[in-house]
Amino acid sequence: MNIHEYQGKSILKSFGVAIQEGIVADTAEEASAAAKKLQEETGTGWFVVKAQIHAGGRGKGTVTETGSHGVVLAKSLEEVPEKVNGILGGHLVTAQTSAEGKKVNKVLIAQDVYYPGESDPEEYYMSVLLDRASGKHIIMYSPDGGMDIEAVAEKTPERIFKEEIDPLLGLQGFQARRVAFNLGLSGKAFKDMTKFVFALYKAYLGCDATMFEINPVLKTSDDRIMAVDSKVSLDGNALFRHKDYAAMRDKTEEDPTEVEADEAGLSYVKLDGNVGCMVNGAGLAMATMDIIKLSGGSPANFLDVGGTADAARVEKAFRIILKDPSVKAILVNIFGGIVRCDRVAQGVVDAYKNIGDIPVPIIVRLQGTNAKEAKALIEESGLEVHSVILLQEAADKVKEVIGA
Ligand code: GDP
Ligand code: MN
């Protein structure tokens, strides 16, 4: 689960990671009050107004309605409302969003960490994530932060460093010092960076994150190290033990159909293709997507109806798949192990009747317990449903109906 920058920073802070302080706001009035409070607490005279959306590249991104960038400086308290109005309520388009962009519902008012703007602070890149190949956590970092890290990886890969952490041994002192050393630090900044790295790793483990990306990590002109941005992804399967983090979920940032499926207990992921898939079991779903590809089609979604593919779930799954206008055919591929195929077939027939006019052909492959009875049931129903038993037949039928 992804969360907003301001939420990520609050988690970081709770684990002792130094951050650029800020206060989130829903309106221009709240933003002004937030700026005033920040001024009292931090002494800053300049503020950064930051759009809160689940996408990076905000600094270079543009708000369609106003032309404002997604991260802007306000050089006085008076400037805050005007800068906020340029962002709040608009649609921010960045390199990581779609062409329509994402609606900005909240802004973070942060202290300007350059203030009072003497010498240029330095920006570093740092992320913590699990390396599945080695089974270890890694801290990835670069002295070339602030900018596009993909570009650094491509043009100057030697400027990206990795520290592998054995999960049983934990982060060692020499490793944190090596990070500070490779970033070219000395004195107070060196010490501050080792503390920062330790706190960051503790936060990553403590909140069951799947990824932390801090870009930039900043060295201020007075040698303090702090997180200026935060991109935090939490492990959805661990949220049951973090009720406070689970509450950070922002459903407006997610695909509405995926949210609806999730609420109905279906695992659904939207894809770019034209063949809708309804399958029980993740492994069979993957195999089904492969066979669709082989037959010249392209899956429009991943959908696992789960072990209890009863009539109600089958109907819900049809409704969800049909919301996608690019779907040209639906392939139902169910293995009747626990569930009986004739029951699922009845579910398909009922769903077909309840939904009414299903505008695309449906290919149904039911294999396993009572597969023959199921095939007969579908054929006798008189509906526009093609029933097959072999997977290859299903693939051929898909090819035929989409004309691939
Ligand atoms: P992103 O563009 O979505 O990654 O958002 P960031 O939070 O990383 O901000 C974008 C850029 O704004 C950063 O790379 C910084 O250079 C700049 N920025 C962030 N905070 C401050 C600040 O306090 N003062 C100034 N002058 N610039 C800032
Ligand atoms: Mn950033």
Short mmCIF file of C-alpha atoms and ligand atoms in Angstrom, two decimals:
data_model
loop_
_atom_site.label_atom_id
_atom_site.label_comp_id
_atom_site.label_asym_id
_atom_site.label_seq_id
_atom_site.Cartn_x
_atom_site.Cartn_y
_atom_site.Cartn_z
CA MET A 1 0.00 0.00 0.00
CA ASN A 2 1.33 3.39 -0.96
CA ILE A 3 0.91 6.41 1.29
CA HIS A 4 1.38 10.16 0.92
CA GLU A 5 4.62 12.02 1.55
CA TYR A 6 3.28 13.66 4.72
CA GLN A 7 2.19 10.28 6.12
CA GLY A 8 5.54 8.70 5.26
CA LYS A 9 7.33 11.56 7.01
CA SER A 10 5.21 11.12 10.14
CA ILE A 11 6.25 7.45 10.25
CA LEU A 12 9.91 8.36 9.70
CA LYS A 13 9.75 10.95 12.46
CA SER A 14 8.21 8.46 14.89
CA PHE A 15 11.30 6.28 14.41
CA GLY A 16 13.69 9.17 15.00
CA VAL A 17 14.53 9.95 11.36
CA ALA A 18 15.20 13.67 10.89
CA ILE A 19 12.75 15.22 8.43
CA GLN A 20 11.88 18.52 6.84
CA GLU A 21 9.05 19.64 9.15
CA GLY A 22 5.65 20.34 7.67
CA ILE A 23 1.90 20.45 8.29
CA VAL A 24 -0.73 19.08 5.92
CA ALA A 25 -3.70 21.23 4.86
CA ASP A 26 -7.00 20.80 2.98
CA THR A 27 -7.72 24.48 2.33
CA ALA A 28 -5.84 27.74 1.75
CA GLU A 29 -6.94 28.97 5.20
CA GLU A 30 -5.59 25.87 6.89
CA ALA A 31 -2.38 26.27 4.89
CA SER A 32 -1.90 29.83 6.15
CA ALA A 33 -2.44 28.74 9.73
CA ALA A 34 0.01 25.87 9.16
CA ALA A 35 2.66 28.24 7.78
CA LYS A 36 2.26 30.56 10.77
CA LYS A 37 2.68 27.66 13.15
CA LEU A 38 5.77 26.42 11.28
CA GLN A 39 7.26 29.89 11.46
CA GLU A 40 6.82 29.94 15.21
CA GLU A 41 8.23 26.45 15.65
CA THR A 42 11.15 26.47 13.20
CA GLY A 43 11.90 30.14 12.63
CA THR A 44 11.61 29.72 8.88
CA GLY A 45 10.46 32.68 6.81
CA TRP A 46 10.02 30.78 3.54
CA PHE A 47 7.81 27.80 2.95
CA VAL A 48 7.49 25.00 0.42
CA VAL A 49 4.00 24.10 -0.78
CA LYS A 50 3.91 20.45 -1.87
CA ALA A 51 1.04 18.71 -3.66
CA GLN A 52 0.16 15.41 -1.96
CA ILE A 53 -0.49 12.78 -4.60
CA HIS A 54 0.71 9.18 -4.96
CA ALA A 55 3.25 9.95 -7.66
CA GLY A 56 6.73 11.39 -7.84
CA GLY A 57 8.18 14.03 -10.12
CA ARG A 58 5.92 16.67 -8.56
CA GLY A 59 8.60 19.35 -8.57
CA LYS A 60 8.82 19.26 -12.35
CA GLY A 61 5.13 18.41 -12.83
CA THR A 62 2.49 20.95 -13.87
CA VAL A 63 -1.02 21.64 -12.60
CA THR A 64 -3.23 21.62 -15.71
CA GLU A 65 -5.64 24.34 -14.55
CA THR A 66 -3.07 26.90 -13.36
CA GLY A 67 0.32 26.04 -14.84
CA SER A 68 1.85 25.93 -11.35
CA HIS A 69 4.44 23.27 -10.49
CA GLY A 70 3.57 20.66 -7.86
CA VAL A 71 6.27 21.83 -5.43
CA VAL A 72 6.66 25.61 -5.09
CA LEU A 73 8.34 28.07 -2.79
CA ALA A 74 6.40 30.77 -0.90
CA LYS A 75 8.77 33.53 0.18
CA SER A 76 6.50 34.98 2.86
CA LEU A 77 3.41 34.12 4.88
CA GLU A 78 1.39 36.36 2.55
CA GLU A 79 2.39 34.36 -0.51
CA VAL A 80 1.16 31.06 0.94
CA PRO A 81 -2.57 31.23 -0.01
CA GLU A 82 -1.84 32.23 -3.61
CA LYS A 83 0.70 29.40 -4.05
CA VAL A 84 -1.69 26.93 -2.43
CA ASN A 85 -4.54 28.00 -4.72
CA GLY A 86 -2.31 27.29 -7.72
CA ILE A 87 -2.11 23.64 -6.65
CA LEU A 88 -5.02 22.59 -4.45
CA GLY A 89 -8.03 21.17 -6.29
CA GLY A 90 -6.16 21.07 -9.59
CA HIS A 91 -4.85 18.11 -11.57
CA LEU A 92 -1.13 17.56 -11.34
CA VAL A 93 0.53 15.90 -14.32
CA THR A 94 3.99 14.44 -13.73
CA ALA A 95 6.24 11.93 -15.50
CA GLN A 96 4.69 9.28 -13.24
CA THR A 97 0.98 10.06 -13.72
CA SER A 98 -1.38 9.54 -16.64
CA ALA A 99 -1.98 12.41 -19.08
CA GLU A 100 -5.03 13.58 -17.06
CA GLY A 101 -2.88 13.75 -13.94
CA LYS A 102 -4.02 13.30 -10.36
CA LYS A 103 -6.40 15.53 -8.46
CA VAL A 104 -4.69 17.28 -5.55
CA ASN A 105 -6.83 17.07 -2.41
CA LYS A 106 -4.18 18.04 0.12
CA VAL A 107 -1.02 20.11 0.27
CA LEU A 108 1.90 19.85 2.64
CA ILE A 109 3.21 23.16 3.93
CA ALA A 110 6.85 22.55 4.81
CA GLN A 111 9.67 24.67 6.18
CA ASP A 112 12.05 25.83 3.47
CA VAL A 113 15.18 23.91 4.36
CA TYR A 114 17.34 26.22 2.23
CA TYR A 115 16.26 29.21 4.30
CA PRO A 116 17.78 31.78 4.61
CA GLY A 117 19.30 30.60 1.37
CA GLU A 118 23.05 31.02 1.95
CA SER A 119 25.03 28.26 0.27
CA ASP A 120 23.53 25.44 -1.80
CA PRO A 121 22.64 22.42 0.29
CA GLU A 122 23.55 18.99 -1.06
CA GLU A 123 20.99 16.44 -2.17
CA TYR A 124 21.47 12.66 -1.96
CA TYR A 125 19.37 9.70 -2.99
CA MET A 126 18.58 6.85 -0.61
CA SER A 127 16.20 3.90 -0.70
CA VAL A 128 15.72 0.77 1.40
CA LEU A 129 14.13 -2.31 -0.11
CA LEU A 130 14.19 -6.08 -0.19
CA ASP A 131 16.42 -7.66 -2.79
CA ARG A 132 14.54 -10.84 -3.63
CA ALA A 133 17.50 -12.40 -5.44
CA SER A 134 19.80 -12.35 -2.40
CA GLY A 135 17.03 -12.48 0.21
CA LYS A 136 18.58 -9.47 1.93
CA HIS A 137 17.57 -5.90 2.55
CA ILE A 138 19.54 -3.32 0.66
CA ILE A 139 20.21 0.33 1.14
CA MET A 140 20.71 1.91 -2.26
CA TYR A 141 22.16 5.40 -2.30
CA SER A 142 23.84 7.96 -4.46
CA PRO A 143 25.54 11.32 -4.01
CA ASP A 144 23.55 12.46 -7.05
CA GLY A 145 20.17 12.91 -5.42
CA GLY A 146 17.33 15.30 -6.13
CA MET A 147 17.32 14.49 -9.81
CA ASP A 148 15.98 11.58 -11.78
CA ILE A 149 17.65 8.48 -10.30
CA GLU A 150 16.83 6.39 -13.41
CA ALA A 151 19.00 8.79 -15.42
CA VAL A 152 21.86 8.38 -12.92
CA ALA A 153 21.52 4.59 -13.13
CA GLU A 154 21.72 4.75 -16.90
CA LYS A 155 24.47 7.32 -17.44
CA THR A 156 26.68 6.93 -14.35
CA PRO A 157 25.87 3.59 -12.71
CA GLU A 158 29.12 3.79 -10.70
CA ARG A 159 27.53 6.68 -8.78
CA ILE A 160 24.95 4.33 -7.27
CA PHE A 161 26.04 2.33 -4.24
CA LYS A 162 24.46 -0.63 -2.49
CA GLU A 163 24.78 -1.88 1.05
CA GLU A 164 23.44 -5.40 1.60
CA ILE A 165 22.06 -6.12 5.04
CA ASP A 166 21.74 -9.61 6.39
CA PRO A 167 18.34 -9.67 8.08
CA LEU A 168 19.68 -11.87 10.89
CA LEU A 169 22.71 -9.71 11.67
CA GLY A 170 21.02 -6.37 11.08
CA LEU A 171 22.66 -3.16 9.93
CA GLN A 172 26.26 -2.98 11.17
CA GLY A 173 28.08 0.17 12.27
CA PHE A 174 30.74 -0.14 9.56
CA GLN A 175 28.00 -0.30 6.93
CA ALA A 176 26.36 2.94 8.05
CA ARG A 177 29.80 4.59 8.14
CA ARG A 178 30.54 3.33 4.64
CA VAL A 179 27.34 5.01 3.41
CA ALA A 180 28.43 8.32 4.94
CA PHE A 181 31.93 7.88 3.53
CA ASN A 182 30.76 7.11 -0.01
CA LEU A 183 28.55 10.19 0.11
CA GLY A 184 31.69 12.21 0.73
CA LEU A 185 30.77 13.39 4.21
CA SER A 186 32.98 14.31 7.15
CA GLY A 187 32.67 15.78 10.65
CA LYS A 188 29.19 16.45 11.99
CA ALA A 189 27.47 15.56 8.73
CA PHE A 190 29.23 12.16 8.72
CA LYS A 191 27.96 11.39 12.23
CA ASP A 192 24.52 12.71 11.45
CA MET A 193 24.33 10.51 8.34
CA THR A 194 25.20 7.30 10.23
CA LYS A 195 22.44 8.13 12.73
CA PHE A 196 20.08 8.85 9.84
CA VAL A 197 20.83 5.52 8.15
CA PHE A 198 20.30 3.56 11.38
CA ALA A 199 17.00 5.29 12.11
CA LEU A 200 15.85 4.82 8.51
CA TYR A 201 16.58 1.08 8.56
CA LYS A 202 14.81 0.73 11.91
CA ALA A 203 11.77 2.52 10.50
CA TYR A 204 11.78 0.32 7.38
CA LEU A 205 11.73 -2.86 9.48
CA GLY A 206 9.44 -1.48 12.17
CA CYS A 207 6.61 -0.48 9.88
CA ASP A 208 6.83 -3.59 7.65
CA ALA A 209 7.63 -1.52 4.60
CA THR A 210 8.29 -2.99 1.19
CA MET A 211 10.11 0.12 0.07
CA PHE A 212 11.40 3.47 1.31
CA GLU A 213 12.65 6.02 -1.17
CA ILE A 214 14.01 9.29 0.14
CA ASN A 215 14.95 11.63 -2.68
CA PRO A 216 16.36 14.01 -1.73
CA VAL A 217 18.09 13.36 1.57
CA LEU A 218 19.48 16.78 2.34
CA LYS A 219 22.64 18.12 3.93
CA THR A 220 21.80 21.63 5.12
CA SER A 221 24.30 24.47 5.08
CA ASP A 222 24.81 23.85 8.82
CA ASP A 223 25.57 20.14 8.24
CA ARG A 224 22.32 18.56 9.36
CA ILE A 225 20.99 15.52 7.49
CA MET A 226 17.24 15.23 6.87
CA ALA A 227 14.59 13.62 4.67
CA VAL A 228 13.01 16.22 2.36
CA ASP A 229 10.81 13.79 0.46
CA SER A 230 9.41 10.39 1.39
CA LYS A 231 7.98 7.65 -0.75
CA VAL A 232 6.85 4.82 1.49
CA SER A 233 5.19 1.55 0.44
CA LEU A 234 3.85 -0.65 3.20
CA ASP A 235 3.28 -4.38 2.97
CA GLY A 236 -0.49 -4.81 2.65
CA ASN A 237 -0.26 -8.27 4.21
CA ALA A 238 1.22 -6.78 7.40
CA LEU A 239 -1.36 -4.04 7.87
CA PHE A 240 -3.37 -6.21 10.26
CA ARG A 241 -0.72 -5.45 12.87
CA HIS A 242 -0.53 -1.72 12.09
CA LYS A 243 -4.08 -0.43 12.42
CA ASP A 244 -2.83 3.17 12.50
CA TYR A 245 -1.05 2.72 9.15
CA ALA A 246 -4.01 0.87 7.63
CA ALA A 247 -6.04 4.03 8.32
CA MET A 248 -3.60 5.97 6.09
CA ARG A 249 -5.02 4.31 2.99
CA ASP A 250 -6.30 6.89 0.50
CA LYS A 251 -8.79 5.13 -1.74
CA THR A 252 -9.14 8.18 -4.00
CA GLU A 253 -5.58 7.40 -5.20
CA GLU A 254 -6.49 3.87 -6.25
CA ASP A 255 -8.24 2.49 -9.31
CA PRO A 256 -11.98 2.61 -8.36
CA THR A 257 -12.66 -0.80 -9.90
CA GLU A 258 -9.78 -2.35 -7.94
CA VAL A 259 -11.21 -0.85 -4.74
CA GLU A 260 -14.66 -2.27 -5.53
CA ALA A 261 -13.20 -5.72 -6.25
CA ASP A 262 -11.17 -5.59 -3.06
CA GLU A 263 -14.30 -4.82 -1.05
CA ALA A 264 -16.01 -7.84 -2.64
CA GLY A 265 -13.03 -10.03 -1.70
CA LEU A 266 -11.84 -10.51 -5.29
CA SER A 267 -8.21 -10.03 -6.28
CA TYR A 268 -8.41 -7.85 -9.37
CA VAL A 269 -5.67 -6.02 -11.19
CA LYS A 270 -6.47 -4.01 -14.29
CA LEU A 271 -4.21 -4.55 -17.30
CA ASP A 272 -4.03 -3.06 -20.80
CA GLY A 273 -5.41 -5.88 -22.97
CA ASN A 274 -8.78 -6.82 -24.45
CA VAL A 275 -9.60 -10.26 -23.02
CA GLY A 276 -11.26 -10.25 -19.59
CA CYS A 277 -10.26 -13.17 -17.36
CA MET A 278 -12.17 -14.81 -14.53
CA VAL A 279 -10.17 -17.54 -12.89
CA ASN A 280 -9.93 -19.33 -9.54
CA GLY A 281 -6.46 -19.47 -8.05
CA ALA A 282 -3.51 -17.19 -8.77
CA GLY A 283 -1.44 -19.87 -10.52
CA LEU A 284 -4.21 -20.80 -12.91
CA ALA A 285 -4.83 -17.09 -13.51
CA MET A 286 -1.20 -16.66 -14.60
CA ALA A 287 -1.40 -19.71 -16.88
CA THR A 288 -4.62 -18.33 -18.36
CA MET A 289 -3.00 -15.00 -19.09
CA ASP A 290 -0.14 -16.84 -20.80
CA ILE A 291 -2.48 -18.83 -23.02
CA ILE A 292 -4.37 -15.68 -23.98
CA LYS A 293 -1.09 -14.10 -25.03
CA LEU A 294 -0.13 -17.21 -27.00
CA SER A 295 -3.43 -17.09 -28.85
CA GLY A 296 -2.73 -13.54 -29.98
CA GLY A 297 -4.91 -11.74 -27.44
CA SER A 298 -3.86 -9.72 -24.47
CA PRO A 299 -5.34 -9.99 -20.95
CA ALA A 300 -7.47 -7.04 -19.82
CA ASN A 301 -7.11 -7.99 -16.19
CA PHE A 302 -5.99 -10.44 -13.59
CA LEU A 303 -8.95 -11.68 -11.58
CA ASP A 304 -8.89 -14.42 -8.98
CA VAL A 305 -12.41 -15.22 -7.76
CA GLY A 306 -10.93 -17.42 -5.02
CA GLY A 307 -11.86 -20.88 -3.81
CA THR A 308 -15.58 -20.27 -3.40
CA ALA A 309 -16.60 -19.34 -6.91
CA ASP A 310 -20.31 -19.22 -6.08
CA ALA A 311 -23.01 -17.55 -8.18
CA ALA A 312 -22.84 -14.23 -6.33
CA ARG A 313 -19.08 -13.94 -6.73
CA VAL A 314 -19.22 -14.94 -10.39
CA GLU A 315 -21.82 -12.26 -11.04
CA LYS A 316 -19.79 -9.61 -9.19
CA ALA A 317 -16.69 -10.64 -11.15
CA PHE A 318 -18.56 -10.29 -14.47
CA ARG A 319 -19.77 -6.82 -13.48
CA ILE A 320 -16.25 -5.72 -12.57
CA ILE A 321 -14.70 -7.08 -15.77
CA LEU A 322 -17.42 -5.42 -17.87
CA LYS A 323 -16.61 -1.97 -16.46
CA ASP A 324 -13.54 -1.97 -18.67
CA PRO A 325 -14.60 -0.75 -22.14
CA SER A 326 -11.62 -2.39 -23.84
CA VAL A 327 -12.86 -5.90 -23.00
CA LYS A 328 -13.79 -7.69 -26.24
CA ALA A 329 -14.29 -11.20 -24.82
CA ILE A 330 -14.33 -12.87 -21.43
CA LEU A 331 -12.58 -16.13 -20.67
CA VAL A 332 -13.83 -17.94 -17.59
CA ASN A 333 -11.38 -20.60 -16.53
CA ILE A 334 -12.36 -22.41 -13.36
CA PHE A 335 -10.95 -25.58 -11.92
CA GLY A 336 -13.55 -27.47 -9.93
CA GLY A 337 -11.64 -28.93 -7.04
CA ILE A 338 -13.39 -27.77 -3.93
CA VAL A 339 -16.12 -26.08 -5.91
CA ARG A 340 -18.27 -28.20 -8.26
CA CYS A 341 -18.22 -27.13 -11.94
CA ASP A 342 -21.99 -27.43 -12.41
CA ARG A 343 -22.48 -24.95 -9.57
CA VAL A 344 -20.15 -22.46 -11.21
CA ALA A 345 -21.91 -23.06 -14.56
CA GLN A 346 -25.22 -22.28 -12.90
CA GLY A 347 -23.57 -19.14 -11.51
CA VAL A 348 -22.49 -18.11 -15.01
CA VAL A 349 -25.98 -18.69 -16.42
CA ASP A 350 -27.62 -16.78 -13.54
CA ALA A 351 -25.16 -13.92 -13.81
CA TYR A 352 -25.78 -13.73 -17.56
CA LYS A 353 -29.52 -13.44 -16.98
CA ASN A 354 -29.24 -10.99 -14.06
CA ILE A 355 -26.85 -8.63 -15.77
CA GLY A 356 -28.98 -8.69 -18.88
CA ASP A 357 -27.28 -7.66 -22.03
CA ILE A 358 -23.64 -8.80 -21.90
CA PRO A 359 -22.19 -7.25 -25.08
CA VAL A 360 -19.17 -9.55 -25.49
CA PRO A 361 -18.78 -13.29 -26.12
CA ILE A 362 -18.00 -15.46 -23.13
CA ILE A 363 -15.82 -18.54 -23.34
CA VAL A 364 -16.20 -20.83 -20.39
CA ARG A 365 -13.78 -23.58 -19.51
CA LEU A 366 -14.78 -25.61 -16.50
CA GLN A 367 -12.55 -28.52 -15.65
CA GLY A 368 -12.66 -30.89 -12.71
CA THR A 369 -15.56 -32.24 -10.68
CA ASN A 370 -18.75 -32.46 -12.77
CA ALA A 371 -17.17 -30.76 -15.79
CA LYS A 372 -19.41 -32.64 -18.23
CA GLU A 373 -22.60 -31.69 -16.39
CA ALA A 374 -21.39 -28.11 -16.37
CA LYS A 375 -20.80 -28.08 -20.13
CA ALA A 376 -24.28 -29.51 -20.72
CA LEU A 377 -25.84 -26.92 -18.45
CA ILE A 378 -24.26 -24.05 -20.35
CA GLU A 379 -25.08 -25.48 -23.77
CA GLU A 380 -28.70 -26.06 -22.81
CA SER A 381 -29.09 -22.55 -21.40
CA GLY A 382 -29.24 -21.14 -24.93
CA LEU A 383 -27.01 -18.24 -23.99
CA GLU A 384 -24.22 -16.72 -26.07
CA VAL A 385 -21.68 -18.69 -24.11
CA HIS A 386 -19.07 -20.95 -25.67
CA SER A 387 -18.26 -23.89 -23.50
CA VAL A 388 -14.96 -25.75 -23.83
CA ILE A 389 -13.15 -28.31 -21.75
CA LEU A 390 -9.52 -28.21 -22.89
CA LEU A 391 -7.33 -25.20 -22.25
CA GLN A 392 -6.11 -25.25 -25.85
CA GLU A 393 -9.74 -25.19 -27.06
CA ALA A 394 -10.29 -22.16 -24.88
CA ALA A 395 -7.30 -20.41 -26.42
CA ASP A 396 -8.47 -21.22 -29.95
CA LYS A 397 -11.95 -19.96 -29.19
CA VAL A 398 -10.57 -16.71 -27.77
CA LYS A 399 -8.55 -16.26 -30.95
CA GLU A 400 -11.63 -16.89 -33.06
CA VAL A 401 -13.93 -14.44 -31.24
CA ILE A 402 -11.48 -11.54 -31.02
CA GLY A 403 -10.38 -12.14 -34.57
CA ALA A 404 -6.68 -12.26 -33.73
P1 GDP B 1 9.17 15.18 -6.16
O1 GDP B 1 9.49 16.11 -7.27
O2 GDP B 1 7.80 14.61 -6.27
O3 GDP B 1 10.22 14.12 -5.98
O4 GDP B 1 9.12 16.06 -4.81
P2 GDP B 1 10.29 16.47 -3.79
O5 GDP B 1 9.72 16.47 -2.43
O6 GDP B 1 11.51 15.65 -3.98
O7 GDP B 1 10.58 17.98 -4.19
C1 GDP B 1 11.02 18.35 -5.46
C2 GDP B 1 12.19 19.30 -5.38
O8 GDP B 1 11.81 20.46 -4.68
C3 GDP B 1 13.36 18.73 -4.59
O9 GDP B 1 14.25 18.01 -5.40
C4 GDP B 1 14.03 19.95 -4.02
O10 GDP B 1 15.08 20.37 -4.84
C5 GDP B 1 12.92 21.00 -4.01
N1 GDP B 1 12.63 21.31 -2.62
C6 GDP B 1 12.07 20.50 -1.71
N2 GDP B 1 12.04 21.09 -0.51
C7 GDP B 1 12.62 22.29 -0.67
C8 GDP B 1 12.90 23.38 0.21
O11 GDP B 1 12.66 23.33 1.41
N3 GDP B 1 13.46 24.49 -0.35
C9 GDP B 1 13.75 24.58 -1.66
N4 GDP B 1 14.26 25.71 -2.11
N5 GDP B 1 13.53 23.57 -2.50
C10 GDP B 1 12.97 22.44 -2.01
MN MN B 2 11.54 13.53 -4.58
#
